[in-house]
Short mmCIF file of N, CA, C and O in Angstrom, two decimals:
data_model
loop_
_atom_site.label_atom_id
_atom_site.label_comp_id
_atom_site.label_asym_id
_atom_site.label_seq_id
_atom_site.Cartn_x
_atom_site.Cartn_y
_atom_site.Cartn_z
N MET A 1 0.83 -1.18 0.00
CA MET A 1 0.00 0.00 0.00
C MET A 1 0.88 1.24 0.00
O MET A 1 1.67 1.44 0.89
N THR A 2 0.71 2.03 -1.01
CA THR A 2 1.45 3.27 -1.10
C THR A 2 0.47 4.43 -1.03
O THR A 2 -0.46 4.51 -1.81
N GLU A 3 0.69 5.31 -0.09
CA GLU A 3 -0.15 6.49 0.04
C GLU A 3 0.51 7.64 -0.71
O GLU A 3 1.72 7.70 -0.84
N ASN A 4 -0.30 8.54 -1.19
CA ASN A 4 0.24 9.73 -1.84
C ASN A 4 0.52 10.77 -0.77
O ASN A 4 -0.34 11.57 -0.42
N LEU A 5 1.71 10.75 -0.24
CA LEU A 5 2.11 11.68 0.78
C LEU A 5 2.78 12.89 0.13
O LEU A 5 3.38 12.77 -0.93
N PRO A 6 2.69 14.04 0.77
CA PRO A 6 3.37 15.21 0.21
C PRO A 6 4.88 14.98 0.18
O PRO A 6 5.43 14.31 1.04
N LYS A 7 5.52 15.51 -0.86
CA LYS A 7 6.96 15.35 -0.98
C LYS A 7 7.64 16.20 0.08
O LYS A 7 7.31 17.36 0.28
N LYS A 8 8.57 15.59 0.78
CA LYS A 8 9.32 16.29 1.82
C LYS A 8 10.80 16.15 1.52
O LYS A 8 11.23 15.17 0.95
N LYS A 9 11.55 17.13 1.94
CA LYS A 9 13.00 17.03 1.82
C LYS A 9 13.51 16.24 3.01
O LYS A 9 13.08 16.44 4.13
N ILE A 10 14.42 15.33 2.75
CA ILE A 10 15.03 14.55 3.81
C ILE A 10 16.54 14.62 3.66
O ILE A 10 17.05 14.92 2.59
N MET A 11 17.23 14.37 4.76
CA MET A 11 18.69 14.34 4.72
C MET A 11 19.14 12.89 4.69
O MET A 11 18.71 12.08 5.50
N VAL A 12 20.01 12.58 3.75
CA VAL A 12 20.60 11.26 3.66
C VAL A 12 22.07 11.46 3.94
O VAL A 12 22.74 12.25 3.29
N ARG A 13 22.58 10.74 4.92
CA ARG A 13 23.99 10.89 5.28
C ARG A 13 24.76 9.68 4.80
O ARG A 13 24.45 8.55 5.15
N ARG A 14 25.74 9.92 3.97
CA ARG A 14 26.57 8.84 3.44
C ARG A 14 27.96 8.99 4.03
O ARG A 14 28.59 10.03 3.91
N VAL A 15 28.43 7.95 4.68
CA VAL A 15 29.75 7.99 5.30
C VAL A 15 30.74 7.43 4.30
O VAL A 15 30.61 6.31 3.84
N THR A 16 31.73 8.27 3.96
CA THR A 16 32.74 7.85 3.00
C THR A 16 33.99 7.33 3.67
O THR A 16 34.75 6.61 3.07
N SER A 17 34.19 7.71 4.90
CA SER A 17 35.31 7.21 5.68
C SER A 17 34.99 7.45 7.15
O SER A 17 34.11 8.23 7.46
N PRO A 18 35.71 6.80 8.07
CA PRO A 18 35.44 7.04 9.48
C PRO A 18 35.67 8.50 9.88
O PRO A 18 35.09 8.98 10.83
N VAL A 19 36.51 9.20 9.14
CA VAL A 19 36.86 10.56 9.51
C VAL A 19 35.99 11.59 8.79
O VAL A 19 35.60 12.59 9.35
N ARG A 20 35.61 11.32 7.55
CA ARG A 20 34.92 12.31 6.74
C ARG A 20 33.56 11.78 6.29
O ARG A 20 33.44 10.65 5.86
N SER A 21 32.54 12.59 6.40
CA SER A 21 31.23 12.20 5.88
C SER A 21 30.64 13.38 5.11
O SER A 21 31.01 14.52 5.30
N ARG A 22 29.70 13.07 4.20
CA ARG A 22 29.10 14.11 3.38
C ARG A 22 27.59 13.91 3.39
O ARG A 22 27.10 12.82 3.17
N ALA A 23 26.86 15.00 3.67
CA ALA A 23 25.40 14.92 3.67
C ALA A 23 24.89 15.22 2.28
O ALA A 23 25.35 16.13 1.61
N VAL A 24 23.94 14.44 1.81
CA VAL A 24 23.36 14.61 0.49
C VAL A 24 21.88 14.82 0.67
O VAL A 24 21.21 14.00 1.29
N GLU A 25 21.33 15.92 0.14
CA GLU A 25 19.92 16.21 0.27
C GLU A 25 19.19 15.72 -0.98
O GLU A 25 19.58 16.01 -2.08
N GLU A 26 18.13 14.95 -0.78
CA GLU A 26 17.32 14.45 -1.88
C GLU A 26 15.86 14.56 -1.49
O GLU A 26 15.53 14.59 -0.32
N THR A 27 14.99 14.61 -2.47
CA THR A 27 13.57 14.60 -2.16
C THR A 27 13.14 13.17 -1.90
O THR A 27 13.75 12.22 -2.39
N ALA A 28 12.11 13.01 -1.12
CA ALA A 28 11.64 11.66 -0.76
C ALA A 28 11.25 10.86 -1.99
O ALA A 28 11.41 9.64 -2.01
N SER A 29 10.79 11.53 -3.03
CA SER A 29 10.40 10.79 -4.23
C SER A 29 11.59 10.20 -4.97
O SER A 29 11.44 9.27 -5.76
N GLN A 30 12.80 10.71 -4.73
CA GLN A 30 13.99 10.20 -5.39
C GLN A 30 14.65 9.05 -4.64
O GLN A 30 15.50 8.37 -5.17
N VAL A 31 14.24 8.84 -3.40
CA VAL A 31 14.83 7.78 -2.59
C VAL A 31 14.05 6.51 -2.83
O VAL A 31 12.84 6.49 -2.76
N SER A 32 14.75 5.42 -3.13
CA SER A 32 14.07 4.16 -3.39
C SER A 32 13.40 3.67 -2.11
O SER A 32 13.76 4.04 -1.01
N SER A 33 12.46 2.80 -2.28
CA SER A 33 11.72 2.24 -1.16
C SER A 33 12.67 1.50 -0.23
O SER A 33 13.61 0.83 -0.66
N TRP A 34 12.42 1.60 1.07
CA TRP A 34 13.24 0.89 2.05
C TRP A 34 13.15 -0.61 1.82
O TRP A 34 14.09 -1.34 2.09
N GLU A 35 12.01 -1.07 1.33
CA GLU A 35 11.82 -2.49 1.10
C GLU A 35 12.79 -3.02 0.04
O GLU A 35 13.15 -4.19 0.05
N ASP A 36 13.21 -2.16 -0.88
CA ASP A 36 14.11 -2.56 -1.96
C ASP A 36 15.58 -2.42 -1.57
O ASP A 36 16.45 -2.87 -2.31
N SER A 37 15.85 -1.78 -0.44
CA SER A 37 17.24 -1.53 -0.03
C SER A 37 17.82 -2.75 0.67
O SER A 37 17.18 -3.33 1.54
N PRO A 38 19.05 -3.14 0.29
CA PRO A 38 19.67 -4.28 0.97
C PRO A 38 20.07 -3.90 2.39
O PRO A 38 20.47 -2.76 2.64
N LEU A 39 19.94 -4.82 3.31
CA LEU A 39 20.36 -4.59 4.68
C LEU A 39 21.80 -5.03 4.84
O LEU A 39 22.17 -6.12 4.43
N ASP A 40 22.61 -4.17 5.40
CA ASP A 40 24.00 -4.48 5.68
C ASP A 40 24.12 -4.61 7.18
O ASP A 40 24.44 -3.66 7.88
N LEU A 41 23.82 -5.80 7.69
CA LEU A 41 23.81 -6.03 9.13
C LEU A 41 25.22 -6.31 9.63
O LEU A 41 25.96 -7.09 9.04
N PRO A 42 25.60 -5.68 10.75
CA PRO A 42 26.91 -5.97 11.32
C PRO A 42 26.91 -7.35 11.93
O PRO A 42 25.86 -7.90 12.28
N GLU A 43 28.09 -7.93 12.05
CA GLU A 43 28.19 -9.22 12.71
C GLU A 43 27.83 -9.03 14.18
O GLU A 43 28.13 -8.00 14.78
N PRO A 44 27.18 -10.04 14.78
CA PRO A 44 26.83 -9.92 16.19
C PRO A 44 28.10 -9.83 17.04
O PRO A 44 29.12 -10.43 16.72
N LYS A 45 28.01 -9.07 18.10
CA LYS A 45 29.14 -8.94 19.02
C LYS A 45 29.20 -10.16 19.93
O LYS A 45 28.19 -10.79 20.20
N GLN A 46 30.37 -10.46 20.42
CA GLN A 46 30.57 -11.56 21.36
C GLN A 46 30.54 -10.99 22.77
O GLN A 46 31.31 -10.07 23.09
N ALA A 47 29.64 -11.47 23.60
CA ALA A 47 29.57 -11.02 24.98
C ALA A 47 30.72 -11.64 25.77
O ALA A 47 30.95 -12.85 25.69
N ILE A 48 31.44 -10.81 26.50
CA ILE A 48 32.56 -11.29 27.32
C ILE A 48 32.52 -10.60 28.67
O ILE A 48 31.81 -9.61 28.86
N SER A 49 33.31 -11.11 29.57
CA SER A 49 33.53 -10.44 30.84
C SER A 49 34.97 -9.95 30.80
O SER A 49 35.89 -10.74 30.57
N LEU A 50 35.16 -8.66 30.97
CA LEU A 50 36.48 -8.06 30.83
C LEU A 50 36.76 -7.19 32.05
O LEU A 50 35.96 -6.33 32.40
N ARG A 51 37.88 -7.41 32.68
CA ARG A 51 38.26 -6.59 33.82
C ARG A 51 39.22 -5.51 33.34
O ARG A 51 40.23 -5.79 32.69
N VAL A 52 38.88 -4.27 33.64
CA VAL A 52 39.73 -3.14 33.29
C VAL A 52 39.92 -2.29 34.53
O VAL A 52 39.13 -2.35 35.47
N ASP A 53 40.97 -1.49 34.52
CA ASP A 53 41.21 -0.60 35.65
C ASP A 53 40.06 0.40 35.78
O ASP A 53 39.46 0.82 34.78
N ARG A 54 39.76 0.77 37.01
CA ARG A 54 38.65 1.68 37.29
C ARG A 54 38.77 3.00 36.51
O ARG A 54 37.80 3.47 35.93
N ASP A 55 39.98 3.56 36.47
CA ASP A 55 40.14 4.84 35.78
C ASP A 55 39.93 4.71 34.28
O ASP A 55 39.43 5.63 33.63
N VAL A 56 40.27 3.56 33.71
CA VAL A 56 40.04 3.33 32.28
C VAL A 56 38.55 3.29 32.01
O VAL A 56 38.04 3.95 31.09
N LEU A 57 37.81 2.55 32.82
CA LEU A 57 36.36 2.47 32.66
C LEU A 57 35.71 3.83 32.85
O LEU A 57 34.86 4.23 32.05
N GLU A 58 36.13 4.57 33.86
CA GLU A 58 35.57 5.91 34.10
C GLU A 58 35.84 6.84 32.92
O GLU A 58 34.99 7.65 32.55
N PHE A 59 37.03 6.73 32.34
CA PHE A 59 37.37 7.55 31.17
C PHE A 59 36.40 7.30 30.03
O PHE A 59 35.85 8.24 29.45
N PHE A 60 36.18 6.05 29.69
CA PHE A 60 35.28 5.73 28.57
C PHE A 60 33.83 6.07 28.91
O PHE A 60 33.10 6.59 28.07
N LYS A 61 33.42 5.81 30.13
CA LYS A 61 32.04 6.13 30.53
C LYS A 61 31.79 7.63 30.57
O LYS A 61 30.67 8.07 30.35
N SER A 62 32.83 8.42 30.82
CA SER A 62 32.66 9.87 30.89
C SER A 62 32.25 10.47 29.54
O SER A 62 31.73 11.57 29.48
N GLY A 63 32.47 9.72 28.47
CA GLY A 63 32.07 10.17 27.14
C GLY A 63 30.59 9.96 26.87
O GLY A 63 30.10 10.32 25.81
N GLY A 64 29.88 9.35 27.81
CA GLY A 64 28.44 9.16 27.66
C GLY A 64 28.10 7.82 27.03
O GLY A 64 28.92 6.90 26.98
N LYS A 65 26.87 7.76 26.55
CA LYS A 65 26.35 6.53 25.96
C LYS A 65 27.26 6.05 24.82
O LYS A 65 27.78 6.85 24.06
N GLY A 66 27.44 4.74 24.74
CA GLY A 66 28.26 4.17 23.68
C GLY A 66 29.69 3.90 24.10
O GLY A 66 30.56 3.69 23.25
N TYR A 67 29.95 3.89 25.41
CA TYR A 67 31.34 3.70 25.85
C TYR A 67 31.90 2.33 25.43
O TYR A 67 33.08 2.23 25.12
N GLN A 68 31.05 1.30 25.41
CA GLN A 68 31.55 -0.01 25.00
C GLN A 68 31.91 -0.02 23.52
O GLN A 68 32.90 -0.64 23.12
N THR A 69 31.16 0.70 22.71
CA THR A 69 31.47 0.82 21.29
C THR A 69 32.80 1.54 21.10
O THR A 69 33.62 1.15 20.27
N ARG A 70 33.03 2.59 21.90
CA ARG A 70 34.31 3.31 21.81
C ARG A 70 35.47 2.42 22.25
O ARG A 70 36.54 2.43 21.64
N MET A 71 35.26 1.65 23.30
CA MET A 71 36.31 0.74 23.75
C MET A 71 36.63 -0.28 22.65
O MET A 71 37.80 -0.59 22.39
N ASN A 72 35.59 -0.78 21.99
CA ASN A 72 35.79 -1.73 20.90
C ASN A 72 36.56 -1.08 19.76
O ASN A 72 37.45 -1.71 19.16
N ALA A 73 36.26 0.18 19.46
CA ALA A 73 36.95 0.89 18.37
C ALA A 73 38.44 1.05 18.69
O ALA A 73 39.29 0.90 17.80
N VAL A 74 38.77 1.35 19.94
CA VAL A 74 40.17 1.48 20.34
C VAL A 74 40.88 0.13 20.21
O VAL A 74 42.00 0.05 19.69
N LEU A 75 40.23 -0.92 20.66
CA LEU A 75 40.83 -2.26 20.55
C LEU A 75 41.01 -2.67 19.09
O LEU A 75 42.02 -3.25 18.71
N ARG A 76 40.03 -2.32 18.24
CA ARG A 76 40.13 -2.64 16.81
C ARG A 76 41.30 -1.87 16.17
O ARG A 76 42.06 -2.43 15.37
N ALA A 77 41.46 -0.59 16.52
CA ALA A 77 42.55 0.20 15.97
C ALA A 77 43.90 -0.40 16.37
O ALA A 77 44.83 -0.48 15.56
N TYR A 78 44.00 -0.84 17.62
CA TYR A 78 45.24 -1.47 18.07
C TYR A 78 45.47 -2.77 17.30
O TYR A 78 46.59 -3.03 16.85
N MET A 79 44.43 -3.56 17.15
CA MET A 79 44.54 -4.82 16.42
C MET A 79 45.04 -4.59 14.98
O MET A 79 45.96 -5.26 14.51
N LYS A 80 44.45 -3.59 14.31
CA LYS A 80 44.85 -3.30 12.93
C LYS A 80 46.30 -2.83 12.86
O LYS A 80 47.03 -3.17 11.94
N SER A 81 46.73 -2.04 13.84
CA SER A 81 48.12 -1.55 13.84
C SER A 81 49.12 -2.69 14.02
O SER A 81 50.24 -2.63 13.53
N GLN A 82 48.71 -3.72 14.73
CA GLN A 82 49.59 -4.86 14.96
C GLN A 82 49.67 -5.81 13.79
O GLN A 82 50.60 -6.59 13.66
N LYS A 83 48.67 -5.77 12.90
CA LYS A 83 48.65 -6.65 11.73
C LYS A 83 49.53 -6.14 10.60
O LYS A 83 49.79 -6.85 9.66
N ARG A 84 49.99 -4.91 10.68
CA ARG A 84 50.80 -4.32 9.60
C ARG A 84 52.16 -4.90 9.53
O ARG A 84 52.81 -5.39 10.30
#
């Protein structure tokens, strides 16, 4: 079922690199249906129990929501640097 909704401008954000991103403005009529878009699902994370120093945990938590994601990003960066 497709309703005739008024055309609205939406912002589509395309990330070209972890450091740089570019916003592209398109009208809703130009964006393909979500049903036709492929899903790029991330691999599930592995739940672990990890002991870290209190000050390390406080540092990451002080950045707000998403501290575990930031910790994972730091570990991934270290891992990549060691593979070179």
